[in-house]
PDB file of C-alpha atoms in Angstrom:
ATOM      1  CA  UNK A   1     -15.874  19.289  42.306  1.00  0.00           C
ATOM      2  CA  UNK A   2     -17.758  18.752  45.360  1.00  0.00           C
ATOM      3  CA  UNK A   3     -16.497  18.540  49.073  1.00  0.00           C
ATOM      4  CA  UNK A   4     -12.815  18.151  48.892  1.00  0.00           C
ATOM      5  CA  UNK A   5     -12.907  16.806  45.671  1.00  0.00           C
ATOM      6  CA  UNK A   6      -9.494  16.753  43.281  1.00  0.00           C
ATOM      7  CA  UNK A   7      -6.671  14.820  43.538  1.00  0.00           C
ATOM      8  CA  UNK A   8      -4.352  14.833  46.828  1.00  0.00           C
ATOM      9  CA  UNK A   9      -0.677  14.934  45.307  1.00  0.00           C
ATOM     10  CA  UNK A  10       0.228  13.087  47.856  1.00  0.00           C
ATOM     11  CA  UNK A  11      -1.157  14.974  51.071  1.00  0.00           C
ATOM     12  CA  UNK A  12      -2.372  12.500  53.232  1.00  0.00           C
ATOM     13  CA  UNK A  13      -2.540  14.273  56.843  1.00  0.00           C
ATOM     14  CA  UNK A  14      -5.416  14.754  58.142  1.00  0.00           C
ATOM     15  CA  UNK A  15      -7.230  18.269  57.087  1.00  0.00           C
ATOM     16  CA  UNK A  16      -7.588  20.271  60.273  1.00  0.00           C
ATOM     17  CA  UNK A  17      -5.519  18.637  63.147  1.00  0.00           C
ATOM     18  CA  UNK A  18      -1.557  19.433  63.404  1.00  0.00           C
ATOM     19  CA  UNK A  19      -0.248  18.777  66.464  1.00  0.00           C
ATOM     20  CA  UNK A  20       2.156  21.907  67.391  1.00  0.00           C
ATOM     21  CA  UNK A  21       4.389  23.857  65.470  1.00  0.00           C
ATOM     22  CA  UNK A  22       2.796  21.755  62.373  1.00  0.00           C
ATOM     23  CA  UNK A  23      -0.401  23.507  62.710  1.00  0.00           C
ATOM     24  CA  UNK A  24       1.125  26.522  61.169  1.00  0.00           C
ATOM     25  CA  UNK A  25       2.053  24.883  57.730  1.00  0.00           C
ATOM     26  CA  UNK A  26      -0.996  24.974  55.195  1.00  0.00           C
ATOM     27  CA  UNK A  27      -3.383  22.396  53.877  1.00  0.00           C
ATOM     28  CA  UNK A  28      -2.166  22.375  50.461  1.00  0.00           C
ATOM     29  CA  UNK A  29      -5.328  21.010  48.919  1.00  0.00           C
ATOM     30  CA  UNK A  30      -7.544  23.370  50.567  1.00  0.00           C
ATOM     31  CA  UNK A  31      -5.458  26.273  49.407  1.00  0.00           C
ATOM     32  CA  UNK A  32      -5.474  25.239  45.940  1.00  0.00           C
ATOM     33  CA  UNK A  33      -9.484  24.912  46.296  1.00  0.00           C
ATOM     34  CA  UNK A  34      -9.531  28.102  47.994  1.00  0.00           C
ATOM     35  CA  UNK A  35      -7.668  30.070  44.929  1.00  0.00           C
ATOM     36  CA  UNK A  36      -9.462  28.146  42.078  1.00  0.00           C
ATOM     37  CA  UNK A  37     -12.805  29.666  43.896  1.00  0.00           C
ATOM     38  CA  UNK A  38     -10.738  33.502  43.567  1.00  0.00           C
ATOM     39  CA  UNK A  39      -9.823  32.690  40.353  1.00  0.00           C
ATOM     40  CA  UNK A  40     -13.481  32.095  39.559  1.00  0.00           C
ATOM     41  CA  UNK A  41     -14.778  34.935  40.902  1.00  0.00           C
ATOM     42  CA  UNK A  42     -11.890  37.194  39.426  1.00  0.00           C
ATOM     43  CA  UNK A  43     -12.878  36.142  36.275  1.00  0.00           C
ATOM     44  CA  UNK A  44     -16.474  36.414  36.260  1.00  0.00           C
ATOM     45  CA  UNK A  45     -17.319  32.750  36.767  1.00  0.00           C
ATOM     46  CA  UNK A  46     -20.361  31.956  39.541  1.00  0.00           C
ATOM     47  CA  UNK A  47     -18.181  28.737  40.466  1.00  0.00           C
ATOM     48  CA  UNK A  48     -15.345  26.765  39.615  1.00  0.00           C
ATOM     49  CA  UNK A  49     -17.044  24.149  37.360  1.00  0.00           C
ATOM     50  CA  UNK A  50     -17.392  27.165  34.847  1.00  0.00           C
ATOM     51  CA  UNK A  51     -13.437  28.383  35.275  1.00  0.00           C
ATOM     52  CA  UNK A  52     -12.681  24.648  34.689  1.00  0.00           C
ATOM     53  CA  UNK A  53     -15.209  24.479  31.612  1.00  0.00           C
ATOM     54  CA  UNK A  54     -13.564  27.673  30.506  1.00  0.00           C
ATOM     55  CA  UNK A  55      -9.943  26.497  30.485  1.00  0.00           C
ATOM     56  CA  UNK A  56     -11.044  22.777  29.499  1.00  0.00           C
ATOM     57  CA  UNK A  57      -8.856  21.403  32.270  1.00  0.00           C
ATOM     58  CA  UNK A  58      -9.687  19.128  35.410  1.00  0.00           C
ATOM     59  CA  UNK A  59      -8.643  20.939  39.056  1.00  0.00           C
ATOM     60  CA  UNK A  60      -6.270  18.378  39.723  1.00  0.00           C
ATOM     61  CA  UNK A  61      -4.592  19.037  36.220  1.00  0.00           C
ATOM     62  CA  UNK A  62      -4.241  22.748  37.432  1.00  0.00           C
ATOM     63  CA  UNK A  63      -0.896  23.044  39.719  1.00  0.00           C
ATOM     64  CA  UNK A  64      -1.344  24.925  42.690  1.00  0.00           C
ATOM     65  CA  UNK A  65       1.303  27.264  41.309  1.00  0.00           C
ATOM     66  CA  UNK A  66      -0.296  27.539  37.994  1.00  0.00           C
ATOM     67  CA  UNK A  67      -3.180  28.774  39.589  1.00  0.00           C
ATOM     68  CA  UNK A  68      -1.586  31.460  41.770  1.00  0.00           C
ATOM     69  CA  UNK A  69      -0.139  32.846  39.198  1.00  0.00           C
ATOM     70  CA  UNK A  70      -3.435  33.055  36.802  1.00  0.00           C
ATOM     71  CA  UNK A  71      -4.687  34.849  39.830  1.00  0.00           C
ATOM     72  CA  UNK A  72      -2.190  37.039  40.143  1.00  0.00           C
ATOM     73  CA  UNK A  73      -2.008  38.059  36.431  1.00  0.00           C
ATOM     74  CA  UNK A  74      -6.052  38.824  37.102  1.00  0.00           C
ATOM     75  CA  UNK A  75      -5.900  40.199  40.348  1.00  0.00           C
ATOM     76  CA  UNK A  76      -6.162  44.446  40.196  1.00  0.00           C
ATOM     77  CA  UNK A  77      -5.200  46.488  42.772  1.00  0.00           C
ATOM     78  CA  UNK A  78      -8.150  46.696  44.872  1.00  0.00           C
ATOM     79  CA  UNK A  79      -8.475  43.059  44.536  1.00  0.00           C
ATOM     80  CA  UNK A  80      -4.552  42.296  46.352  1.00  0.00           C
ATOM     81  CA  UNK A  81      -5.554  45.524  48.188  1.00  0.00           C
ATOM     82  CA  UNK A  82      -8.713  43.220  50.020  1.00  0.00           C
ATOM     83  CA  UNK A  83      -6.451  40.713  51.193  1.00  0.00           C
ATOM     84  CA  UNK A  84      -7.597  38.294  49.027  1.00  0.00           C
ATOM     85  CA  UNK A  85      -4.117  36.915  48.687  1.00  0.00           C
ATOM     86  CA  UNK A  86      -4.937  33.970  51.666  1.00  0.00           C
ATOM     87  CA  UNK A  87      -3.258  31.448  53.191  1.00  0.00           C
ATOM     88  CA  UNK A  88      -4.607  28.931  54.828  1.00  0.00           C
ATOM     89  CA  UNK A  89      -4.144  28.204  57.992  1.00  0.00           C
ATOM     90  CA  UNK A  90      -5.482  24.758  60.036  1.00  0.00           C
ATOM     91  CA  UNK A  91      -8.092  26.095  62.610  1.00  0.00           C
ATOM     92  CA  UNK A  92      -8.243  29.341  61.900  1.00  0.00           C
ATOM     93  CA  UNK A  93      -9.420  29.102  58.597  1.00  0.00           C
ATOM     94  CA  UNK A  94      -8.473  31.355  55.608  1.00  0.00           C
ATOM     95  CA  UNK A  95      -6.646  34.429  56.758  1.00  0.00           C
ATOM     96  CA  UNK A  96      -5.309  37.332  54.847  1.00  0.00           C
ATOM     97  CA  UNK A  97      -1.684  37.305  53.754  1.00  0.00           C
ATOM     98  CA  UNK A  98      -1.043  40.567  55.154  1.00  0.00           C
ATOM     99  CA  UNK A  99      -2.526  39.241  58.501  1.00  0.00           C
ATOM    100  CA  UNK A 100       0.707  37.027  58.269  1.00  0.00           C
ATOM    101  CA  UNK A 101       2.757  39.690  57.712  1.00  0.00           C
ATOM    102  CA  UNK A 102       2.147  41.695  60.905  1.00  0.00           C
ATOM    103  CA  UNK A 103       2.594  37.973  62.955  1.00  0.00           C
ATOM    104  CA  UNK A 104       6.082  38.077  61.645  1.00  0.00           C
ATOM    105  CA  UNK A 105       6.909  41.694  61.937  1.00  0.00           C
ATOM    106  CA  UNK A 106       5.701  41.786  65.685  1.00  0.00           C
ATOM    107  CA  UNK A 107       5.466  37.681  66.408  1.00  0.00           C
ATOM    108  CA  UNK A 108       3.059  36.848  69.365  1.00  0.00           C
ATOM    109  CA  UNK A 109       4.833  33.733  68.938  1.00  0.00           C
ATOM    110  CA  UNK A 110       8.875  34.657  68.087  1.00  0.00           C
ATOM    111  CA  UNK A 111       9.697  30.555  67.887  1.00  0.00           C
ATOM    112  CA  UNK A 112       7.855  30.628  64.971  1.00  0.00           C
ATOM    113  CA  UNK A 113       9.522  33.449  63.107  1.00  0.00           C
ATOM    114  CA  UNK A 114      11.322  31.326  60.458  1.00  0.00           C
ATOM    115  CA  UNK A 115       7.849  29.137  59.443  1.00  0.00           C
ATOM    116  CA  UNK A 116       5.797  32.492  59.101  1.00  0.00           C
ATOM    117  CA  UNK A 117       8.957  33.711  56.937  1.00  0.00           C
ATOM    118  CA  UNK A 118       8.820  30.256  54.942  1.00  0.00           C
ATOM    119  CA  UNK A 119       5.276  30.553  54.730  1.00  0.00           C
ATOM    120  CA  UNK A 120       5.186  34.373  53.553  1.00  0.00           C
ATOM    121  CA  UNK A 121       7.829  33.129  50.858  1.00  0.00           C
ATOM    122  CA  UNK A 122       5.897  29.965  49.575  1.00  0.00           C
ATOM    123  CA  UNK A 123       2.297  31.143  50.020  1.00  0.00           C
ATOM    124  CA  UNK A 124       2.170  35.484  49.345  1.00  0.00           C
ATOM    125  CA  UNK A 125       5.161  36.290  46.932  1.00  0.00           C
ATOM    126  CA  UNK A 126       7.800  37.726  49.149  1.00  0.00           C
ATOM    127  CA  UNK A 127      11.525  37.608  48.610  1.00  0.00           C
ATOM    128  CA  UNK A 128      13.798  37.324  51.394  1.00  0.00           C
ATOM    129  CA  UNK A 129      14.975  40.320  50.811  1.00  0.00           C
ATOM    130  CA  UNK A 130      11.734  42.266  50.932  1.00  0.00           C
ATOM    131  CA  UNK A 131      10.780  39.966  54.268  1.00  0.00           C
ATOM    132  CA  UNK A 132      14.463  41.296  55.539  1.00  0.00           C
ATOM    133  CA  UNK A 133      14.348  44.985  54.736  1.00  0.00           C
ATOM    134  CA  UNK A 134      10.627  44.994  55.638  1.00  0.00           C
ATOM    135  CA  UNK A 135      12.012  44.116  59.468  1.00  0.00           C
ATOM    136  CA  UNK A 136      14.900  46.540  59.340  1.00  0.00           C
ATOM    137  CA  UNK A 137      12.560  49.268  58.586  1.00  0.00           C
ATOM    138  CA  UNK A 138      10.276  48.396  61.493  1.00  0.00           C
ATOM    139  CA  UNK A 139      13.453  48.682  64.206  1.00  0.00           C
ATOM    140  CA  UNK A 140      13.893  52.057  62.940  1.00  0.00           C
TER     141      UNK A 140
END
């Protein structure tokens, strides 16, 4: 799989440019990249080829969901606990999901409250519920 390889499902924008509020919403190729190469290393794999080898599957054959879900059935404590549940986000790179947490508990940016809550939702695992209670507790 070398630079960018896989199949797009249909993403077509271009990787690293969103104008505006669009910036904020995640490459969805490079975050499915990004969690194979977790997935990898969670499992004892040097790289991806070998994950893919072990599961006899091609990357684009692997969901994006699928995959988060393999990693979280691998991922230990101390491995969640290192932030390495990412999200990716276009110029800044990969960033921890807890990182995204504390933008929506105390937004720099409050106009963009309800795309870190979508993105907390689609990308790290929360409920709306948790995301909601999480807030109450921090008027307290």
């Amino acid at each position: 799989m070398g630079k960018g390889g896989g199949s797009h499902d249909g993403d077509d924008e271009p990787r690293g440019y969103y104008p505006g509020l669009l910036r904020m919403i995640f490459g969805p190729c490079a975050l499915h990249t990004h969690t194979l190469k977790h997935l990898a290393i969670a499992r004892g794999f040097k790289n991806v080829d070998q994950l893919l080898a072990s599961l006899g599957k091609k990357a684009h054959e692997i969901s994006l969901k699928e995959a988060m879900a393999m990693l979280q059935e691998e991922s230990h404590e101390e491995f969640m606990e290192s932030g390495m549940s990412y999200f990716y986000s276009p110029g800044k790179g990969y960033r921890p999901c807890n990182q995204l947490l504390e933008e929506f508990l105390k937004p720099k940016e409050p106009h963009l409250i309800n795309v870190y809550r979508r993105n907390l939702m689609k990308y790290c695992g929360y409920t709306k519920e948790e995301l909601y209670s999480l807030k109450l507790k921090g008027k307290q």
